[in-house]
């Protein structure tokens, strides 16, 4: 039966090629989608670790306000707390940080960013080790009407050093661009925009009242670990505030990106992979139905010379298993190309994503192979069962694997 199955599959190789292409495309899109999600997650982790590597602790409010559609936020704390933090043994440098809403207006008069990625505004942090942004053009803001913007926003809005524009906080604030910065090595955090005022201007424009900040960034003295620094800060902080390590702060930022962006992106792309696999399932089913009809006499002859129904069924399923296995393995390789094309597509439409190598986890391989083989086997079961039910007498006369009468269930389903 094994030899017969191999010869039968080779004789119908052109039809099996159609099954191969259907499974290949579906598995390629699925594995490419999963690989892209894992790659972006790893790249964002690397990016956040890079830009916050100088931050050993963050002092903030203990209250967290979050929703399904917005970034988590926290109530402000007193800016005067920075003086208390500076007195703690093991603290090297301290920088207050203000963060809030600020829609930057481009040259065409329209707000930049939005539709998911946040429109952020804050203060320019003067200490380079505590500032996630790197000044690449111009200078830092020195007066209330001067700002630094991220390079991604500058490109999208056709803004340059020396240009005047408006930032809505939500009140319109006329400003002059005096500097352009990158978020680490990237032009920005995706298509998010960032506008940096002086600390005094940020407190006035972004907080409910002056003298309040979003958090306080802390750099440890040499020889003081992040864990020890957090313990020391916790002893002097008033109720309602907390200190978290830089590592925890980075992990929270990465988790936030996963929750608000990457999970949505994965779901969006997996839907299309599911559609591709659904189409593949119909193609596989129809192809095997045709093969089952064509091999009716062959199956009957096998039954006539002693083959059992189980052997005939196994023979047909073996063809589908081999086709599905080969196509699924090839689909994994195709997924590498799909992931690269998808990332290139996002870059082409202006949604720049962090650079980094492709991440192909074992879970991606297992899921893609399981789905590819599962779809092929499941859709091949019904035609295989019909082929196995052919009676030996059918070898002596013309027969068809399909009933001449269309079943009522099929009409309703159609």
mmCIF file of N, CA, C and O in Angstrom, residues 103-105 107 122 124 135 137-150 154 158-168 172-181 194-198 201 205:
data_model
loop_
_atom_site.group_PDB
_atom_site.id
_atom_site.type_symbol
_atom_site.label_atom_id
_atom_site.label_comp_id
_atom_site.label_asym_id
_atom_site.label_seq_id
_atom_site.Cartn_x
_atom_site.Cartn_y
_atom_site.Cartn_z
ATOM 1 N N UNK A 103 -0.783 67.893 21.161
ATOM 2 C CA UNK A 103 -0.924 67.631 19.721
ATOM 3 C C UNK A 103 -0.120 68.665 18.954
ATOM 4 O O UNK A 103 -0.430 69.864 18.971
ATOM 5 N N UNK A 104 0.922 68.198 18.281
ATOM 6 C CA UNK A 104 1.781 69.081 17.503
ATOM 7 C C UNK A 104 1.158 69.320 16.128
ATOM 8 O O UNK A 104 0.771 68.377 15.443
ATOM 9 N N UNK A 105 1.074 70.569 15.717
ATOM 10 C CA UNK A 105 0.463 70.940 14.436
ATOM 11 C C UNK A 105 1.559 71.036 13.371
ATOM 12 O O UNK A 105 2.580 71.699 13.574
ATOM 13 N N UNK A 107 3.021 71.704 9.273
ATOM 14 C CA UNK A 107 3.034 72.873 8.399
ATOM 15 C C UNK A 107 1.704 73.061 7.676
ATOM 16 O O UNK A 107 1.311 74.191 7.358
ATOM 17 N N UNK A 122 5.978 67.071 27.054
ATOM 18 C CA UNK A 122 6.614 66.966 28.361
ATOM 19 C C UNK A 122 7.701 68.007 28.485
ATOM 20 O O UNK A 122 7.723 69.005 27.759
ATOM 21 N N UNK A 124 11.910 68.934 28.574
ATOM 22 C CA UNK A 124 13.201 68.446 28.107
ATOM 23 C C UNK A 124 14.084 68.194 29.322
ATOM 24 O O UNK A 124 14.372 69.094 30.104
ATOM 25 N N UNK A 135 19.383 64.723 21.423
ATOM 26 C CA UNK A 135 19.339 65.906 20.570
ATOM 27 C C UNK A 135 20.259 65.707 19.375
ATOM 28 O O UNK A 135 21.453 65.456 19.531
ATOM 29 N N UNK A 137 19.815 67.835 16.426
ATOM 30 C CA UNK A 137 19.854 69.083 15.663
ATOM 31 C C UNK A 137 19.328 70.206 16.550
ATOM 32 O O UNK A 137 18.363 70.031 17.295
ATOM 33 N N UNK A 138 19.980 71.373 16.477
ATOM 34 C CA UNK A 138 19.530 72.510 17.272
ATOM 35 C C UNK A 138 19.998 72.421 18.718
ATOM 36 O O UNK A 138 21.043 71.857 19.031
ATOM 37 N N UNK A 139 19.191 72.949 19.620
ATOM 38 C CA UNK A 139 19.548 73.020 21.045
ATOM 39 C C UNK A 139 18.321 72.738 21.911
ATOM 40 O O UNK A 139 17.205 72.574 21.406
ATOM 41 N N UNK A 140 18.538 72.682 23.204
ATOM 42 C CA UNK A 140 17.448 72.454 24.153
ATOM 43 C C UNK A 140 16.630 73.737 24.331
ATOM 44 O O UNK A 140 17.149 74.847 24.128
ATOM 45 N N UNK A 141 15.365 73.634 24.715
ATOM 46 C CA UNK A 141 14.544 74.837 24.931
ATOM 47 C C UNK A 141 15.031 75.621 26.146
ATOM 48 O O UNK A 141 15.453 75.039 27.152
ATOM 49 N N UNK A 142 14.955 76.946 26.047
ATOM 50 C CA UNK A 142 15.413 77.806 27.141
ATOM 51 C C UNK A 142 14.333 78.760 27.624
ATOM 52 O O UNK A 142 14.421 79.275 28.732
ATOM 53 N N UNK A 143 13.310 78.983 26.799
ATOM 54 C CA UNK A 143 12.211 79.868 27.202
ATOM 55 C C UNK A 143 10.883 79.147 27.024
ATOM 56 O O UNK A 143 10.813 78.066 26.418
ATOM 57 N N UNK A 144 9.814 79.723 27.526
ATOM 58 C CA UNK A 144 8.512 79.062 27.572
ATOM 59 C C UNK A 144 7.936 78.779 26.188
ATOM 60 O O UNK A 144 7.101 77.882 26.039
ATOM 61 N N UNK A 145 8.350 79.540 25.172
ATOM 62 C CA UNK A 145 7.783 79.353 23.836
ATOM 63 C C UNK A 145 8.687 78.526 22.931
ATOM 64 O O UNK A 145 8.444 78.443 21.725
ATOM 65 N N UNK A 146 9.725 77.890 23.473
ATOM 66 C CA UNK A 146 10.638 77.066 22.688
ATOM 67 C C UNK A 146 10.419 75.594 22.985
ATOM 68 O O UNK A 146 10.162 75.214 24.127
ATOM 69 N N UNK A 147 10.539 74.757 21.935
ATOM 70 C CA UNK A 147 10.317 73.325 22.102
ATOM 71 C C UNK A 147 11.316 72.518 21.282
ATOM 72 O O UNK A 147 11.887 73.014 20.308
ATOM 73 N N UNK A 148 11.503 71.286 21.714
ATOM 74 C CA UNK A 148 12.218 70.272 20.935
ATOM 75 C C UNK A 148 11.187 69.236 20.515
ATOM 76 O O UNK A 148 10.335 68.840 21.328
ATOM 77 N N UNK A 149 11.232 68.788 19.263
ATOM 78 C CA UNK A 149 10.291 67.777 18.785
ATOM 79 C C UNK A 149 11.068 66.567 18.281
ATOM 80 O O UNK A 149 12.246 66.675 17.930
ATOM 81 N N UNK A 150 10.403 65.414 18.270
ATOM 82 C CA UNK A 150 11.081 64.212 17.775
ATOM 83 C C UNK A 150 11.195 64.259 16.252
ATOM 84 O O UNK A 150 10.383 64.889 15.566
ATOM 85 N N UNK A 154 8.911 65.754 13.047
ATOM 86 C CA UNK A 154 9.437 66.825 12.199
ATOM 87 C C UNK A 154 9.337 66.454 10.728
ATOM 88 O O UNK A 154 8.977 67.288 9.879
ATOM 89 N N UNK A 158 6.819 68.307 8.216
ATOM 90 C CA UNK A 158 7.670 69.213 7.436
ATOM 91 C C UNK A 158 8.075 70.415 8.290
ATOM 92 O O UNK A 158 7.987 71.572 7.874
ATOM 93 N N UNK A 159 8.536 70.123 9.501
ATOM 94 C CA UNK A 159 8.966 71.163 10.431
ATOM 95 C C UNK A 159 10.487 71.118 10.575
ATOM 96 O O UNK A 159 11.090 70.037 10.558
ATOM 97 N N UNK A 160 11.085 72.316 10.738
ATOM 98 C CA UNK A 160 12.533 72.417 10.848
ATOM 99 C C UNK A 160 12.893 73.355 11.992
ATOM 100 O O UNK A 160 12.033 74.087 12.506
ATOM 101 N N UNK A 161 14.152 73.301 12.373
ATOM 102 C CA UNK A 161 14.622 74.208 13.416
ATOM 103 C C UNK A 161 14.407 75.646 12.965
ATOM 104 O O UNK A 161 14.778 76.028 11.849
ATOM 105 N N UNK A 162 13.789 76.439 13.822
ATOM 106 C CA UNK A 162 13.486 77.825 13.498
ATOM 107 C C UNK A 162 12.041 78.056 13.096
ATOM 108 O O UNK A 162 11.582 79.204 13.083
ATOM 109 N N UNK A 163 11.307 76.983 12.748
ATOM 110 C CA UNK A 163 9.902 77.134 12.360
ATOM 111 C C UNK A 163 9.029 77.425 13.578
ATOM 112 O O UNK A 163 9.339 77.014 14.703
ATOM 113 N N UNK A 164 7.932 78.108 13.330
ATOM 114 C CA UNK A 164 6.936 78.344 14.376
ATOM 115 C C UNK A 164 5.707 77.498 14.076
ATOM 116 O O UNK A 164 5.340 77.294 12.913
ATOM 117 N N UNK A 165 5.086 77.004 15.120
ATOM 118 C CA UNK A 165 3.896 76.175 14.963
ATOM 119 C C UNK A 165 3.050 76.284 16.231
ATOM 120 O O UNK A 165 3.271 77.195 17.054
ATOM 121 N N UNK A 166 2.123 75.351 16.405
ATOM 122 C CA UNK A 166 1.229 75.377 17.564
ATOM 123 C C UNK A 166 1.173 73.997 18.191
ATOM 124 O O UNK A 166 1.207 72.988 17.487
ATOM 125 N N UNK A 167 1.099 73.966 19.506
ATOM 126 C CA UNK A 167 0.890 72.722 20.256
ATOM 127 C C UNK A 167 -0.396 72.870 21.038
ATOM 128 O O UNK A 167 -0.563 73.830 21.796
ATOM 129 N N UNK A 168 -1.312 71.946 20.856
ATOM 130 C CA UNK A 168 -2.592 71.968 21.589
ATOM 131 C C UNK A 168 -2.469 71.084 22.817
ATOM 132 O O UNK A 168 -2.230 69.891 22.699
ATOM 133 N N UNK A 172 -4.373 76.031 22.612
ATOM 134 C CA UNK A 172 -3.337 76.281 21.603
ATOM 135 C C UNK A 172 -2.176 77.084 22.191
ATOM 136 O O UNK A 172 -2.382 78.130 22.800
ATOM 137 N N UNK A 173 -0.969 76.581 22.008
ATOM 138 C CA UNK A 173 0.222 77.244 22.533
ATOM 139 C C UNK A 173 1.165 77.521 21.362
ATOM 140 O O UNK A 173 1.706 76.583 20.770
ATOM 141 N N UNK A 174 1.376 78.793 20.992
ATOM 142 C CA UNK A 174 2.336 79.100 19.921
ATOM 143 C C UNK A 174 3.758 78.780 20.393
ATOM 144 O O UNK A 174 4.159 79.166 21.500
ATOM 145 N N UNK A 175 4.508 78.083 19.562
ATOM 146 C CA UNK A 175 5.871 77.686 19.946
ATOM 147 C C UNK A 175 6.809 77.835 18.752
ATOM 148 O O UNK A 175 6.375 77.922 17.601
ATOM 149 N N UNK A 176 8.102 77.819 19.054
ATOM 150 C CA UNK A 176 9.133 77.841 18.023
ATOM 151 C C UNK A 176 10.010 76.611 18.212
ATOM 152 O O UNK A 176 10.462 76.326 19.329
ATOM 153 N N UNK A 177 10.259 75.885 17.132
ATOM 154 C CA UNK A 177 11.081 74.681 17.186
ATOM 155 C C UNK A 177 12.543 75.089 17.240
ATOM 156 O O UNK A 177 13.052 75.744 16.328
ATOM 157 N N UNK A 178 13.223 74.691 18.329
ATOM 158 C CA UNK A 178 14.646 75.043 18.469
ATOM 159 C C UNK A 178 15.539 73.796 18.434
ATOM 160 O O UNK A 178 16.770 73.926 18.405
ATOM 161 N N UNK A 179 14.928 72.615 18.453
ATOM 162 C CA UNK A 179 15.726 71.398 18.435
ATOM 163 C C UNK A 179 14.930 70.219 17.920
ATOM 164 O O UNK A 179 13.704 70.186 17.992
ATOM 165 N N UNK A 180 15.641 69.237 17.381
ATOM 166 C CA UNK A 180 15.042 67.993 16.896
ATOM 167 C C UNK A 180 15.795 66.839 17.543
ATOM 168 O O UNK A 180 17.031 66.841 17.607
ATOM 169 N N UNK A 181 15.047 65.847 18.038
ATOM 170 C CA UNK A 181 15.655 64.755 18.796
ATOM 171 C C UNK A 181 15.166 63.406 18.292
ATOM 172 O O UNK A 181 14.124 63.295 17.636
ATOM 173 N N UNK A 194 6.271 63.728 20.068
ATOM 174 C CA UNK A 194 6.723 64.217 21.374
ATOM 175 C C UNK A 194 7.200 65.641 21.229
ATOM 176 O O UNK A 194 8.011 65.970 20.351
ATOM 177 N N UNK A 195 6.698 66.510 22.091
ATOM 178 C CA UNK A 195 7.069 67.915 22.124
ATOM 179 C C UNK A 195 7.582 68.234 23.515
ATOM 180 O O UNK A 195 6.875 68.018 24.504
ATOM 181 N N UNK A 196 8.811 68.729 23.611
ATOM 182 C CA UNK A 196 9.438 68.994 24.904
ATOM 183 C C UNK A 196 9.563 70.493 25.154
ATOM 184 O O UNK A 196 10.198 71.213 24.372
ATOM 185 N N UNK A 197 8.952 70.956 26.259
ATOM 186 C CA UNK A 197 9.084 72.330 26.730
ATOM 187 C C UNK A 197 10.190 72.396 27.785
ATOM 188 O O UNK A 197 10.795 71.379 28.135
ATOM 189 N N UNK A 198 10.423 73.585 28.299
ATOM 190 C CA UNK A 198 11.226 73.690 29.514
ATOM 191 C C UNK A 198 10.398 73.116 30.665
ATOM 192 O O UNK A 198 9.185 72.938 30.550
ATOM 193 N N UNK A 201 7.645 75.552 31.799
ATOM 194 C CA UNK A 201 6.552 75.649 30.825
ATOM 195 C C UNK A 201 5.712 74.377 30.812
ATOM 196 O O UNK A 201 4.489 74.433 30.675
ATOM 197 N N UNK A 205 1.756 74.204 31.405
ATOM 198 C CA UNK A 205 0.872 73.829 30.304
ATOM 199 C C UNK A 205 0.229 72.457 30.487
ATOM 200 O O UNK A 205 -0.906 72.240 30.041
#
